[in-house]
JSON list of C-alpha atoms and ligand atoms in Angstrom, two decimals:
[
{"chain": "A", "resi": 142, "resn": "MET", "atom": "CA", "xyz": [-255.94, -32.64, 67.23]},
{"chain": "A", "resi": 143, "resn": "LYS", "atom": "CA", "xyz": [-253.18, -30.57, 66.12]},
{"chain": "A", "resi": 144, "resn": "PHE", "atom": "CA", "xyz": [-252.18, -27.32, 67.90]},
{"chain": "A", "resi": 145, "resn": "PHE", "atom": "CA", "xyz": [-251.20, -24.33, 66.03]},
{"chain": "A", "resi": 146, "resn": "LEU", "atom": "CA", "xyz": [-250.10, -21.22, 67.53]},
{"chain": "A", "resi": 147, "resn": "ASP", "atom": "CA", "xyz": [-251.93, -18.01, 66.53]},
{"chain": "A", "resi": 148, "resn": "THR", "atom": "CA", "xyz": [-249.18, -15.70, 66.99]},
{"chain": "A", "resi": 149, "resn": "ALA", "atom": "CA", "xyz": [-245.84, -14.08, 65.23]},
{"chain": "A", "resi": 150, "resn": "ASN", "atom": "CA", "xyz": [-244.29, -13.25, 68.55]},
{"chain": "A", "resi": 151, "resn": "VAL", "atom": "CA", "xyz": [-241.19, -15.41, 68.37]},
{"chain": "A", "resi": 152, "resn": "GLU", "atom": "CA", "xyz": [-240.69, -15.53, 72.12]},
{"chain": "A", "resi": 153, "resn": "GLN", "atom": "CA", "xyz": [-244.02, -16.99, 72.97]},
{"chain": "A", "resi": 154, "resn": "ILE", "atom": "CA", "xyz": [-243.56, -19.35, 69.89]},
{"chain": "A", "resi": 155, "resn": "LYS", "atom": "CA", "xyz": [-240.35, -20.80, 71.52]},
{"chain": "A", "resi": 156, "resn": "ARG", "atom": "CA", "xyz": [-241.89, -21.12, 74.88]},
{"chain": "A", "resi": 157, "resn": "PHE", "atom": "CA", "xyz": [-244.84, -23.30, 73.90]},
{"chain": "A", "resi": 158, "resn": "ASN", "atom": "CA", "xyz": [-242.94, -25.09, 71.23]},
{"chain": "A", "resi": 159, "resn": "ASP", "atom": "CA", "xyz": [-240.32, -25.89, 74.01]},
{"chain": "A", "resi": 160, "resn": "LEU", "atom": "CA", "xyz": [-243.24, -27.70, 75.25]},
{"chain": "A", "resi": 161, "resn": "GLY", "atom": "CA", "xyz": [-243.77, -30.23, 72.21]},
{"chain": "A", "resi": 162, "resn": "LEU", "atom": "CA", "xyz": [-247.05, -29.19, 71.95]},
{"chain": "A", "resi": 163, "resn": "VAL", "atom": "CA", "xyz": [-246.96, -27.14, 68.91]},
{"chain": "A", "resi": 164, "resn": "ASP", "atom": "CA", "xyz": [-247.32, -28.50, 65.58]},
{"chain": "A", "resi": 165, "resn": "GLY", "atom": "CA", "xyz": [-247.48, -25.33, 63.38]},
{"chain": "A", "resi": 166, "resn": "VAL", "atom": "CA", "xyz": [-248.24, -21.42, 63.40]},
{"chain": "A", "resi": 167, "resn": "THR", "atom": "CA", "xyz": [-250.56, -18.89, 61.85]},
{"chain": "A", "resi": 168, "resn": "THR", "atom": "CA", "xyz": [-250.19, -15.22, 61.37]},
{"chain": "A", "resi": 169, "resn": "ASN", "atom": "CA", "xyz": [-252.11, -12.70, 59.59]},
{"chain": "A", "resi": 170, "resn": "PRO", "atom": "CA", "xyz": [-250.98, -8.79, 58.65]},
{"chain": "A", "resi": 171, "resn": "SER", "atom": "CA", "xyz": [-252.96, -7.78, 62.29]},
{"chain": "A", "resi": 172, "resn": "LEU", "atom": "CA", "xyz": [-250.29, -10.03, 63.91]},
{"chain": "A", "resi": 173, "resn": "ILE", "atom": "CA", "xyz": [-247.44, -9.10, 62.07]},
{"chain": "A", "resi": 174, "resn": "ASN", "atom": "CA", "xyz": [-248.01, -5.29, 62.60]},
{"chain": "A", "resi": 175, "resn": "LYS", "atom": "CA", "xyz": [-247.96, -6.00, 66.22]},
{"chain": "A", "resi": 176, "resn": "GLU", "atom": "CA", "xyz": [-244.20, -7.47, 66.15]},
{"chain": "A", "resi": 177, "resn": "LYS", "atom": "CA", "xyz": [-242.96, -4.20, 64.38]},
{"chain": "A", "resi": 178, "resn": "ARG", "atom": "CA", "xyz": [-240.38, -6.34, 62.45]},
{"chain": "A", "resi": 179, "resn": "ASP", "atom": "CA", "xyz": [-239.78, -7.08, 59.27]},
{"chain": "A", "resi": 180, "resn": "PHE", "atom": "CA", "xyz": [-242.29, -9.58, 57.49]},
{"chain": "A", "resi": 181, "resn": "LYS", "atom": "CA", "xyz": [-239.63, -11.97, 55.69]},
{"chain": "A", "resi": 182, "resn": "GLU", "atom": "CA", "xyz": [-237.41, -12.01, 58.72]},
{"chain": "A", "resi": 183, "resn": "VAL", "atom": "CA", "xyz": [-240.23, -12.64, 61.32]},
{"chain": "A", "resi": 184, "resn": "VAL", "atom": "CA", "xyz": [-241.48, -15.31, 59.25]},
{"chain": "A", "resi": 185, "resn": "LYS", "atom": "CA", "xyz": [-238.22, -17.08, 58.30]},
{"chain": "A", "resi": 186, "resn": "GLU", "atom": "CA", "xyz": [-237.64, -17.15, 61.73]},
{"chain": "A", "resi": 187, "resn": "ILE", "atom": "CA", "xyz": [-240.45, -18.51, 63.08]},
{"chain": "A", "resi": 188, "resn": "ALA", "atom": "CA", "xyz": [-240.33, -21.35, 59.88]},
{"chain": "A", "resi": 189, "resn": "SER", "atom": "CA", "xyz": [-236.58, -22.22, 61.47]},
{"chain": "A", "resi": 190, "resn": "ILE", "atom": "CA", "xyz": [-238.47, -22.59, 65.12]},
{"chain": "A", "resi": 191, "resn": "VAL", "atom": "CA", "xyz": [-241.12, -24.82, 64.45]},
{"chain": "A", "resi": 192, "resn": "ASP", "atom": "CA", "xyz": [-240.94, -28.00, 62.29]},
{"chain": "A", "resi": 193, "resn": "GLY", "atom": "CA", "xyz": [-244.85, -27.69, 61.06]},
{"chain": "A", "resi": 194, "resn": "PRO", "atom": "CA", "xyz": [-246.66, -25.63, 58.81]},
{"chain": "A", "resi": 195, "resn": "ILE", "atom": "CA", "xyz": [-246.32, -21.77, 58.85]},
{"chain": "A", "resi": 196, "resn": "SER", "atom": "CA", "xyz": [-248.97, -19.81, 57.69]},
{"chain": "A", "resi": 197, "resn": "ALA", "atom": "CA", "xyz": [-248.07, -16.45, 55.86]},
{"chain": "A", "resi": 198, "resn": "GLU", "atom": "CA", "xyz": [-250.81, -14.14, 54.66]},
{"chain": "A", "resi": 199, "resn": "VAL", "atom": "CA", "xyz": [-250.87, -12.45, 51.42]},
{"chain": "A", "resi": 200, "resn": "THR", "atom": "CA", "xyz": [-251.15, -8.50, 51.44]},
{"chain": "A", "resi": 201, "resn": "HIS", "atom": "CA", "xyz": [-252.78, -8.03, 47.91]},
{"chain": "A", "resi": 202, "resn": "TYR", "atom": "CA", "xyz": [-256.25, -9.37, 47.04]},
{"chain": "A", "resi": 203, "resn": "GLU", "atom": "CA", "xyz": [-256.38, -9.18, 43.19]},
{"chain": "A", "resi": 204, "resn": "TYR", "atom": "CA", "xyz": [-255.52, -12.44, 41.54]},
{"chain": "A", "resi": 205, "resn": "GLU", "atom": "CA", "xyz": [-252.49, -11.85, 39.48]},
{"chain": "A", "resi": 206, "resn": "GLU", "atom": "CA", "xyz": [-250.84, -10.04, 42.24]},
{"chain": "A", "resi": 207, "resn": "MET", "atom": "CA", "xyz": [-252.01, -12.59, 44.79]},
{"chain": "A", "resi": 208, "resn": "VAL", "atom": "CA", "xyz": [-250.68, -15.68, 43.08]},
{"chain": "A", "resi": 209, "resn": "LYS", "atom": "CA", "xyz": [-247.24, -13.61, 42.45]},
{"chain": "A", "resi": 210, "resn": "GLU", "atom": "CA", "xyz": [-247.17, -12.92, 46.23]},
{"chain": "A", "resi": 211, "resn": "ALA", "atom": "CA", "xyz": [-247.74, -16.28, 46.99]},
{"chain": "A", "resi": 212, "resn": "ARG", "atom": "CA", "xyz": [-245.28, -18.07, 44.78]},
{"chain": "A", "resi": 213, "resn": "GLU", "atom": "CA", "xyz": [-242.55, -15.49, 46.46]},
{"chain": "A", "resi": 214, "resn": "LEU", "atom": "CA", "xyz": [-243.90, -16.63, 50.13]},
{"chain": "A", "resi": 215, "resn": "SER", "atom": "CA", "xyz": [-243.82, -19.81, 49.30]},
{"chain": "A", "resi": 216, "resn": "LYS", "atom": "CA", "xyz": [-240.19, -19.43, 48.67]},
{"chain": "A", "resi": 217, "resn": "TRP", "atom": "CA", "xyz": [-239.09, -18.33, 52.38]},
{"chain": "A", "resi": 218, "resn": "ALA", "atom": "CA", "xyz": [-238.98, -21.68, 53.65]},
{"chain": "A", "resi": 219, "resn": "ASP", "atom": "CA", "xyz": [-239.93, -25.36, 52.98]},
{"chain": "A", "resi": 220, "resn": "ASN", "atom": "CA", "xyz": [-242.75, -25.17, 55.65]},
{"chain": "A", "resi": 221, "resn": "ILE", "atom": "CA", "xyz": [-244.71, -22.19, 54.57]},
{"chain": "A", "resi": 222, "resn": "VAL", "atom": "CA", "xyz": [-248.19, -21.92, 54.15]},
{"chain": "A", "resi": 223, "resn": "VAL", "atom": "CA", "xyz": [-250.09, -19.27, 51.67]},
{"chain": "A", "resi": 224, "resn": "LYS", "atom": "CA", "xyz": [-252.78, -18.04, 53.61]},
{"chain": "A", "resi": 225, "resn": "ILE", "atom": "CA", "xyz": [-255.51, -16.49, 51.12]},
{"chain": "A", "resi": 226, "resn": "PRO", "atom": "CA", "xyz": [-258.51, -15.00, 51.90]},
{"chain": "A", "resi": 227, "resn": "MET", "atom": "CA", "xyz": [-262.16, -16.32, 50.92]},
{"chain": "A", "resi": 228, "resn": "THR", "atom": "CA", "xyz": [-263.09, -14.04, 47.64]},
{"chain": "A", "resi": 229, "resn": "GLU", "atom": "CA", "xyz": [-263.57, -15.22, 44.34]},
{"chain": "A", "resi": 230, "resn": "ASP", "atom": "CA", "xyz": [-260.07, -13.82, 43.49]},
{"chain": "A", "resi": 231, "resn": "GLY", "atom": "CA", "xyz": [-258.94, -15.87, 46.27]},
{"chain": "A", "resi": 232, "resn": "LEU", "atom": "CA", "xyz": [-260.44, -18.96, 45.32]},
{"chain": "A", "resi": 233, "resn": "ARG", "atom": "CA", "xyz": [-259.19, -18.66, 41.74]},
{"chain": "A", "resi": 234, "resn": "ALA", "atom": "CA", "xyz": [-255.53, -18.18, 43.18]},
{"chain": "A", "resi": 235, "resn": "ILE", "atom": "CA", "xyz": [-256.10, -21.21, 45.44]},
{"chain": "A", "resi": 236, "resn": "ASN", "atom": "CA", "xyz": [-256.83, -23.18, 42.36]},
{"chain": "A", "resi": 237, "resn": "THR", "atom": "CA", "xyz": [-253.72, -21.88, 40.55]},
{"chain": "A", "resi": 238, "resn": "LEU", "atom": "CA", "xyz": [-251.60, -22.65, 43.41]},
{"chain": "A", "resi": 239, "resn": "SER", "atom": "CA", "xyz": [-252.91, -26.05, 43.93]},
{"chain": "A", "resi": 240, "resn": "LYS", "atom": "CA", "xyz": [-251.42, -27.07, 40.33]},
{"chain": "A", "resi": 241, "resn": "GLU", "atom": "CA", "xyz": [-248.14, -25.75, 41.70]},
{"chain": "A", "resi": 242, "resn": "ARG", "atom": "CA", "xyz": [-247.90, -27.51, 45.00]},
{"chain": "A", "resi": 243, "resn": "ILE", "atom": "CA", "xyz": [-247.94, -24.61, 46.60]},
{"chain": "A", "resi": 244, "resn": "LYS", "atom": "CA", "xyz": [-249.87, -24.97, 49.92]},
{"chain": "A", "resi": 245, "resn": "THR", "atom": "CA", "xyz": [-252.77, -22.84, 50.83]},
{"chain": "A", "resi": 246, "resn": "ASN", "atom": "CA", "xyz": [-254.88, -21.96, 53.89]},
{"chain": "A", "resi": 247, "resn": "CYS", "atom": "CA", "xyz": [-258.17, -20.31, 52.96]},
{"chain": "A", "resi": 248, "resn": "THR", "atom": "CA", "xyz": [-258.61, -17.63, 55.56]},
{"chain": "A", "resi": 249, "resn": "LEU", "atom": "CA", "xyz": [-261.80, -15.64, 56.83]},
{"chain": "A", "resi": 250, "resn": "ILE", "atom": "CA", "xyz": [-264.35, -18.35, 56.37]},
{"chain": "A", "resi": 251, "resn": "PHE", "atom": "CA", "xyz": [-267.81, -17.41, 58.01]},
{"chain": "A", "resi": 252, "resn": "SER", "atom": "CA", "xyz": [-270.16, -20.25, 56.13]},
{"chain": "A", "resi": 253, "resn": "VAL", "atom": "CA", "xyz": [-270.48, -23.74, 55.14]},
{"chain": "A", "resi": 254, "resn": "ALA", "atom": "CA", "xyz": [-270.58, -22.50, 51.20]},
{"chain": "A", "resi": 255, "resn": "GLN", "atom": "CA", "xyz": [-267.45, -20.59, 51.85]},
{"chain": "A", "resi": 256, "resn": "GLY", "atom": "CA", "xyz": [-265.65, -23.73, 53.26]},
{"chain": "A", "resi": 257, "resn": "LEU", "atom": "CA", "xyz": [-267.20, -26.09, 50.59]},
{"chain": "A", "resi": 258, "resn": "LEU", "atom": "CA", "xyz": [-265.90, -23.67, 47.99]},
{"chain": "A", "resi": 259, "resn": "ALA", "atom": "CA", "xyz": [-262.18, -23.45, 49.50]},
{"chain": "A", "resi": 260, "resn": "ALA", "atom": "CA", "xyz": [-262.16, -27.11, 49.81]},
{"chain": "A", "resi": 261, "resn": "LYS", "atom": "CA", "xyz": [-263.27, -27.72, 46.13]},
{"chain": "A", "resi": 262, "resn": "ALA", "atom": "CA", "xyz": [-260.48, -25.03, 44.88]},
{"chain": "A", "resi": 263, "resn": "GLY", "atom": "CA", "xyz": [-258.10, -27.37, 46.44]},
{"chain": "A", "resi": 264, "resn": "ALA", "atom": "CA", "xyz": [-257.04, -25.09, 49.81]},
{"chain": "A", "resi": 265, "resn": "ASN", "atom": "CA", "xyz": [-255.03, -27.89, 52.19]},
{"chain": "A", "resi": 266, "resn": "TYR", "atom": "CA", "xyz": [-256.62, -26.02, 55.09]},
{"chain": "A", "resi": 267, "resn": "ILE", "atom": "CA", "xyz": [-259.88, -23.90, 55.68]},
{"chain": "A", "resi": 268, "resn": "SER", "atom": "CA", "xyz": [-260.18, -21.67, 58.58]},
{"chain": "A", "resi": 269, "resn": "PRO", "atom": "CA", "xyz": [-263.58, -20.91, 60.02]},
{"chain": "A", "resi": 270, "resn": "PHE", "atom": "CA", "xyz": [-263.34, -17.83, 62.78]},
{"chain": "A", "resi": 271, "resn": "ILE", "atom": "CA", "xyz": [-264.88, -18.72, 65.38]},
{"chain": "A", "resi": 272, "resn": "GLY", "atom": "CA", "xyz": [-264.59, -16.15, 67.95]},
{"chain": "A", "resi": 273, "resn": "ARG", "atom": "CA", "xyz": [-265.50, -13.42, 65.17]},
{"chain": "A", "resi": 274, "resn": "ILE", "atom": "CA", "xyz": [-268.93, -15.43, 64.43]},
{"chain": "A", "resi": 275, "resn": "ASP", "atom": "CA", "xyz": [-269.78, -15.33, 68.05]},
{"chain": "A", "resi": 276, "resn": "ASP", "atom": "CA", "xyz": [-269.32, -11.84, 68.28]},
{"chain": "A", "resi": 277, "resn": "MET", "atom": "CA", "xyz": [-271.92, -11.49, 65.59]},
{"chain": "A", "resi": 278, "resn": "GLY", "atom": "CA", "xyz": [-274.45, -13.46, 67.83]},
{"chain": "A", "resi": 279, "resn": "GLU", "atom": "CA", "xyz": [-274.20, -16.54, 65.87]},
{"chain": "A", "resi": 280, "resn": "ASP", "atom": "CA", "xyz": [-272.93, -19.89, 66.36]},
{"chain": "A", "resi": 281, "resn": "GLY", "atom": "CA", "xyz": [-269.07, -20.26, 65.27]},
{"chain": "A", "resi": 282, "resn": "ILE", "atom": "CA", "xyz": [-268.74, -24.07, 66.85]},
{"chain": "A", "resi": 283, "resn": "ARG", "atom": "CA", "xyz": [-271.50, -24.89, 64.81]},
{"chain": "A", "resi": 284, "resn": "LEU", "atom": "CA", "xyz": [-269.83, -23.80, 61.44]},
{"chain": "A", "resi": 285, "resn": "VAL", "atom": "CA", "xyz": [-267.08, -26.09, 62.59]},
{"chain": "A", "resi": 286, "resn": "SER", "atom": "CA", "xyz": [-269.03, -29.10, 62.89]},
{"chain": "A", "resi": 287, "resn": "ASP", "atom": "CA", "xyz": [-271.06, -28.41, 60.03]},
{"chain": "A", "resi": 288, "resn": "LEU", "atom": "CA", "xyz": [-267.82, -28.30, 58.03]},
{"chain": "A", "resi": 289, "resn": "HIS", "atom": "CA", "xyz": [-266.56, -31.67, 59.37]},
{"chain": "A", "resi": 290, "resn": "GLU", "atom": "CA", "xyz": [-269.71, -32.94, 58.40]},
{"chain": "A", "resi": 291, "resn": "VAL", "atom": "CA", "xyz": [-269.76, -31.49, 54.53]},
{"chain": "A", "resi": 292, "resn": "LEU", "atom": "CA", "xyz": [-266.13, -32.50, 54.16]},
{"chain": "A", "resi": 293, "resn": "PHE", "atom": "CA", "xyz": [-266.47, -35.90, 55.31]},
{"chain": "A", "resi": 294, "resn": "ASN", "atom": "CA", "xyz": [-269.70, -36.43, 52.91]},
{"chain": "A", "resi": 295, "resn": "TYR", "atom": "CA", "xyz": [-267.50, -35.56, 50.05]},
{"chain": "A", "resi": 296, "resn": "ASP", "atom": "CA", "xyz": [-264.30, -36.94, 51.20]},
{"chain": "A", "resi": 297, "resn": "TYR", "atom": "CA", "xyz": [-262.63, -33.31, 50.93]},
{"chain": "A", "resi": 298, "resn": "ASP", "atom": "CA", "xyz": [-258.74, -33.50, 52.13]},
{"chain": "A", "resi": 299, "resn": "SER", "atom": "CA", "xyz": [-258.56, -29.92, 53.30]},
{"chain": "A", "resi": 300, "resn": "GLU", "atom": "CA", "xyz": [-258.16, -29.97, 57.03]},
{"chain": "A", "resi": 301, "resn": "ILE", "atom": "CA", "xyz": [-260.35, -27.54, 59.37]},
{"chain": "A", "resi": 302, "resn": "ILE", "atom": "CA", "xyz": [-258.57, -24.92, 61.31]},
{"chain": "A", "resi": 303, "resn": "ALA", "atom": "CA", "xyz": [-260.46, -23.47, 64.41]},
{"chain": "A", "resi": 304, "resn": "ALA", "atom": "CA", "xyz": [-259.28, -20.08, 64.39]},
{"chain": "A", "resi": 305, "resn": "SER", "atom": "CA", "xyz": [-260.47, -16.77, 66.05]},
{"chain": "A", "resi": 306, "resn": "ILE", "atom": "CA", "xyz": [-260.31, -18.66, 69.55]},
{"chain": "A", "resi": 307, "resn": "ARG", "atom": "CA", "xyz": [-261.09, -16.63, 72.47]},
{"chain": "A", "resi": 308, "resn": "THR", "atom": "CA", "xyz": [-261.77, -19.37, 75.19]},
{"chain": "A", "resi": 309, "resn": "ASN", "atom": "CA", "xyz": [-260.69, -22.49, 76.59]},
{"chain": "A", "resi": 310, "resn": "LYS", "atom": "CA", "xyz": [-264.25, -23.53, 75.95]},
{"chain": "A", "resi": 311, "resn": "HIS", "atom": "CA", "xyz": [-263.88, -22.64, 71.98]},
{"chain": "A", "resi": 312, "resn": "LEU", "atom": "CA", "xyz": [-261.11, -25.08, 71.92]},
{"chain": "A", "resi": 313, "resn": "GLU", "atom": "CA", "xyz": [-262.61, -27.94, 73.96]},
{"chain": "A", "resi": 314, "resn": "ASN", "atom": "CA", "xyz": [-265.88, -27.27, 71.46]},
{"chain": "A", "resi": 315, "resn": "ALA", "atom": "CA", "xyz": [-263.87, -26.94, 68.18]},
{"chain": "A", "resi": 316, "resn": "ALA", "atom": "CA", "xyz": [-262.31, -30.46, 69.49]},
{"chain": "A", "resi": 317, "resn": "LEU", "atom": "CA", "xyz": [-265.65, -31.83, 70.08]},
{"chain": "A", "resi": 318, "resn": "ALA", "atom": "CA", "xyz": [-266.64, -30.53, 66.76]},
{"chain": "A", "resi": 319, "resn": "GLY", "atom": "CA", "xyz": [-264.16, -32.42, 64.93]},
{"chain": "A", "resi": 320, "resn": "ALA", "atom": "CA", "xyz": [-261.74, -29.72, 63.90]},
{"chain": "A", "resi": 321, "resn": "ASP", "atom": "CA", "xyz": [-258.61, -31.11, 62.77]},
{"chain": "A", "resi": 322, "resn": "ILE", "atom": "CA", "xyz": [-256.56, -28.31, 64.31]},
{"chain": "A", "resi": 323, "resn": "ALA", "atom": "CA", "xyz": [-257.07, -25.06, 66.39]},
{"chain": "A", "resi": 324, "resn": "THR", "atom": "CA", "xyz": [-255.15, -22.32, 66.08]},
{"chain": "A", "resi": 325, "resn": "ILE", "atom": "CA", "xyz": [-254.34, -20.55, 69.59]},
{"chain": "A", "resi": 326, "resn": "PRO", "atom": "CA", "xyz": [-253.30, -17.35, 70.67]},
{"chain": "A", "resi": 327, "resn": "PRO", "atom": "CA", "xyz": [-250.43, -17.47, 73.61]},
{"chain": "A", "resi": 328, "resn": "SER", "atom": "CA", "xyz": [-252.80, -16.06, 75.96]},
{"chain": "A", "resi": 329, "resn": "ILE", "atom": "CA", "xyz": [-255.42, -18.67, 75.65]},
{"chain": "A", "resi": 330, "resn": "PHE", "atom": "CA", "xyz": [-252.41, -21.27, 75.40]},
{"chain": "A", "resi": 331, "resn": "ALA", "atom": "CA", "xyz": [-250.88, -20.33, 78.90]},
{"chain": "A", "resi": 332, "resn": "LYS", "atom": "CA", "xyz": [-255.02, -20.81, 80.02]},
{"chain": "A", "resi": 333, "resn": "LEU", "atom": "CA", "xyz": [-254.87, -24.23, 79.06]},
{"chain": "A", "resi": 334, "resn": "PHE", "atom": "CA", "xyz": [-252.58, -25.71, 81.51]},
{"chain": "A", "resi": 335, "resn": "SER", "atom": "CA", "xyz": [-254.49, -24.40, 84.21]},
{"chain": "A", "resi": 336, "resn": "HIS", "atom": "CA", "xyz": [-257.70, -25.30, 86.81]},
{"chain": "A", "resi": 337, "resn": "PRO", "atom": "CA", "xyz": [-258.27, -23.74, 90.55]},
{"chain": "A", "resi": 338, "resn": "LEU", "atom": "CA", "xyz": [-258.43, -27.34, 91.55]},
{"chain": "A", "resi": 339, "resn": "THR", "atom": "CA", "xyz": [-255.10, -28.16, 90.44]},
{"chain": "A", "resi": 340, "resn": "ASP", "atom": "CA", "xyz": [-253.69, -25.39, 92.27]},
{"chain": "A", "resi": 341, "resn": "LYS", "atom": "CA", "xyz": [-255.68, -25.84, 95.31]},
{"chain": "A", "resi": 342, "resn": "GLY", "atom": "CA", "xyz": [-254.69, -29.77, 95.42]},
{"chain": "A", "resi": 343, "resn": "ILE", "atom": "CA", "xyz": [-250.77, -28.63, 94.71]},
{"chain": "A", "resi": 344, "resn": "TYR", "atom": "CA", "xyz": [-251.14, -26.42, 97.63]},
{"chain": "A", "resi": 345, "resn": "LEU", "atom": "CA", "xyz": [-252.78, -29.24, 99.90]},
{"chain": "A", "resi": 346, "resn": "PHE", "atom": "CA", "xyz": [-250.25, -31.39, 98.85]},
{"chain": "A", "resi": 347, "resn": "GLN", "atom": "CA", "xyz": [-247.21, -28.99, 99.93]},
{"chain": "A", "resi": 348, "resn": "LYS", "atom": "CA", "xyz": [-248.78, -28.39, 102.66]},
{"chain": "A", "resi": 349, "resn": "ASP", "atom": "CA", "xyz": [-249.43, -32.29, 103.94]},
{"chain": "A", "resi": 350, "resn": "TRP", "atom": "CA", "xyz": [-245.75, -32.72, 102.95]},
{"chain": "A", "resi": 351, "resn": "GLU", "atom": "CA", "xyz": [-244.19, -30.19, 105.09]},
{"chain": "A", "resi": 352, "resn": "GLU", "atom": "CA", "xyz": [-246.25, -31.34, 108.31]},
{"chain": "A", "resi": 353, "resn": "PHE", "atom": "CA", "xyz": [-244.97, -34.92, 107.22]},
{"chain": "A", "resi": 354, "resn": "GLU", "atom": "CA", "xyz": [-241.30, -33.80, 106.81]},
{"chain": "A", "resi": 355, "resn": "LYS", "atom": "CA", "xyz": [-241.79, -32.01, 110.54]},
{"chain": "A", "resi": 356, "resn": "ARG", "atom": "CA", "xyz": [-243.14, -35.18, 112.28]},
{"chain": "A", "resi": 357, "resn": "ASP", "atom": "CA", "xyz": [-240.50, -37.25, 110.42]},
{"chain": "A", "resi": 358, "resn": "LYS", "atom": "CA", "xyz": [-237.69, -35.37, 112.21]},
{"chain": "B", "resi": 116, "resn": "LIG", "atom": "C1", "xyz": [-256.42, -17.36, 62.14]},
{"chain": "B", "resi": 116, "resn": "LIG", "atom": "O1", "xyz": [-255.54, -17.70, 61.11]},
{"chain": "B", "resi": 116, "resn": "LIG", "atom": "C2", "xyz": [-256.48, -15.58, 62.56]},
{"chain": "B", "resi": 116, "resn": "LIG", "atom": "O2", "xyz": [-255.13, -15.40, 62.60]},
{"chain": "B", "resi": 116, "resn": "LIG", "atom": "C3", "xyz": [-257.15, -15.64, 63.44]},
{"chain": "B", "resi": 116, "resn": "LIG", "atom": "O3", "xyz": [-257.25, -16.99, 64.43]},
{"chain": "B", "resi": 116, "resn": "LIG", "atom": "C4", "xyz": [-257.96, -14.45, 63.75]},
{"chain": "B", "resi": 116, "resn": "LIG", "atom": "O4", "xyz": [-258.51, -14.64, 65.13]},
{"chain": "B", "resi": 116, "resn": "LIG", "atom": "P1", "xyz": [-259.00, -13.18, 65.98]},
{"chain": "B", "resi": 116, "resn": "LIG", "atom": "O5", "xyz": [-260.08, -13.03, 65.36]},
{"chain": "B", "resi": 116, "resn": "LIG", "atom": "O6", "xyz": [-258.83, -12.95, 67.22]},
{"chain": "B", "resi": 116, "resn": "LIG", "atom": "O7", "xyz": [-258.26, -11.75, 65.44]}
]
């Protein structure tokens, strides 16, 4: 499974990238807004830190403007993937951009039909939003496993990015459901390493080692 970081925070990206576990980054207008930095500057900096795909989202929602903006974003670095919202204009833009070999990530996917259309339009990545679906009392993980089955049935190349991950369980279940990628906020990434029994185990090993060393003197 590939891990992307779902943030535009350069410090957090460097922190986790140094572990060798980061395969890419996803951003969106809300994440960019949090950083209070120039959009182009921050995306270019992220693209220079992480080797893999870096999603930068369009901020226009009409076909012509979206395609124009996508072409511009794609020039910012070789590893830019343009994030396009799942709308009729978005699908048309994905179709146009795929013919120009500009990589796209179709975002805001909340149903199997939306994912299937995005794959058919030529999206390289499709992003079902697990957490936001769960917030509505529905089953976000079920959408990931259904999309996995549908893409397999028709041999589509689009990769599934499990997005809107809010808990460790979301990540684990997305992996079990066959997501190709999980895009993980830094706050959740930091929690993936730890377990109370690991902490307790280290505490006991340290204590026993101190006793051993005292006895050995
Ligand atoms: C995906 O690419 C989005 O950036 C992200 O996962 C949205 O997550 P949220 O629902 O926590 O805002």
